[in-house]
Short mmCIF file of C-alpha atoms in Angstrom, two decimals:
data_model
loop_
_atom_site.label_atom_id
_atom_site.label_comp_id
_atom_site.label_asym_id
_atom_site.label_seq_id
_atom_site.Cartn_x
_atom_site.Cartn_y
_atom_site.Cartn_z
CA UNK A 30 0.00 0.00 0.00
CA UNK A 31 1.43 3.68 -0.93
CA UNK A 32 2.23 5.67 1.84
CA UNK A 33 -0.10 8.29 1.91
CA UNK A 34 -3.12 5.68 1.58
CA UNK A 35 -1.60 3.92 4.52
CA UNK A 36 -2.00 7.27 6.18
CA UNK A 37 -5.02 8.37 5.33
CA UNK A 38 -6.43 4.70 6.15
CA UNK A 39 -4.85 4.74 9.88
CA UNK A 40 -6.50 8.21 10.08
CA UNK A 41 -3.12 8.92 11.01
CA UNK A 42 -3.22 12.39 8.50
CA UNK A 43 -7.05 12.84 8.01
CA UNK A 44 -6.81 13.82 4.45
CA UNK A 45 -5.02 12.05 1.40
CA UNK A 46 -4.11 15.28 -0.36
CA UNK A 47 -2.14 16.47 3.21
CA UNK A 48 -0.60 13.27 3.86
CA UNK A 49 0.45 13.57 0.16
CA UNK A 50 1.19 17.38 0.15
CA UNK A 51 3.20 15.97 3.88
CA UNK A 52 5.14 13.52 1.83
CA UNK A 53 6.48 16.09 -1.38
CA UNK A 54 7.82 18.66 1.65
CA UNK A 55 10.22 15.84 3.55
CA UNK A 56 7.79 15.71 6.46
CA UNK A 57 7.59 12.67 6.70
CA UNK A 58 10.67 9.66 6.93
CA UNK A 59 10.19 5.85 6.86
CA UNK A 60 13.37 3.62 8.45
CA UNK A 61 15.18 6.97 8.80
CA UNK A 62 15.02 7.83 5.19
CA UNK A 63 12.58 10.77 3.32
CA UNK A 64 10.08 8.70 1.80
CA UNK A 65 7.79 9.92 -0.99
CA UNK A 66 3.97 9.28 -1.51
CA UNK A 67 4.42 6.54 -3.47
CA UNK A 68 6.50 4.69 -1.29
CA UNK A 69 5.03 1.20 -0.40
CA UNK A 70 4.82 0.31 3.02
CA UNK A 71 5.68 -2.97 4.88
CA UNK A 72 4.48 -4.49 8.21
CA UNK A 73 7.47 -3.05 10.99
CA UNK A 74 8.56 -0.09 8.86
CA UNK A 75 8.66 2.90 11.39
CA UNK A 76 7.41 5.77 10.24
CA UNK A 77 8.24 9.31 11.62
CA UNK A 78 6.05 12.58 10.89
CA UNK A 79 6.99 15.76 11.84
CA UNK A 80 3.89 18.61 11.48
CA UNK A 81 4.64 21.64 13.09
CA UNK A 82 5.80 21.76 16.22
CA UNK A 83 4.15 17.72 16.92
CA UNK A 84 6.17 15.10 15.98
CA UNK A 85 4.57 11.07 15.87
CA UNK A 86 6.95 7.76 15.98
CA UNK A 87 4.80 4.80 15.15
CA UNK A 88 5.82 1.33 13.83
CA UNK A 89 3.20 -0.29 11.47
CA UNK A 90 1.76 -3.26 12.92
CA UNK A 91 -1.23 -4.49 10.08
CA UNK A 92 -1.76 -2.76 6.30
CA UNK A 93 -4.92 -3.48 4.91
CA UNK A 94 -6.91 -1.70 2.63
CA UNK A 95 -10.32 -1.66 4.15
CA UNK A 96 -10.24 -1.03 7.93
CA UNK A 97 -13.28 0.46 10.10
CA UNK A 98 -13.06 3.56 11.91
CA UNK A 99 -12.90 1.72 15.50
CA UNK A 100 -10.16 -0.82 14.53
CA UNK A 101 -7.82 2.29 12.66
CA UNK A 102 -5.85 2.50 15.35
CA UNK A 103 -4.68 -1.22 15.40
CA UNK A 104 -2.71 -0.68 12.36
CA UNK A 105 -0.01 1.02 14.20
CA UNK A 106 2.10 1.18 17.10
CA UNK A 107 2.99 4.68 18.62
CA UNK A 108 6.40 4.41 19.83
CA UNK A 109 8.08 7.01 22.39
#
C-alpha cells in the first residue's frame, strides 16, 4: 500500500491530499530515510512525521486496505 493511503487509512493524516502534500515537503521519513507518496509500506517499517511543532513515531503493525473507523488505530504502534 502507498504511503499516503496507509495514512489516510490509519487516520493517522485525516486527508489524502495532506498526507500527500506531507510527503512532497520531507515531512515525513520511513526507516530513517525521506520517503515519498508513493512509497510502499511494509508491516514493521517505522514511520516518523513531523507537522509543526508535533512530531509522531509509530511502527506499522497491520496494512490493509479496508479497515473500520474503530479498529484504525490497530494498524499502528505509537512508539516514544
Amino acid at each position: 500500500m502507498r504511503l499516503d493511503k496507509y495514512l489516510k487509512v490509519s487516520r493517522i493524516i485525516k486527508r489524502r491530499t495532506v498526507a500527500n502534500d506531507a510527503c512532497d515537503a520531507g515531512k515525513i521519513t520511513v526507516n530513517g530515510r525521506v520517503a515519498k507518496a508513493s512509497y510502499e509500506v511494509k508491516v514493521g517499517d517505522i514511520i516518523e512525521i513531523q507537522m509543526g511543532s508535533k512530531a509522531i513515531k509509530a511502527e506499522i503493525t497491520a496494512v490493509t486496505e479496508v479497515v473500520r473507523k474503530e479498529n484504525a488505530a490497530d494498524m499502528y504502534r505509537i512508539l516514544g
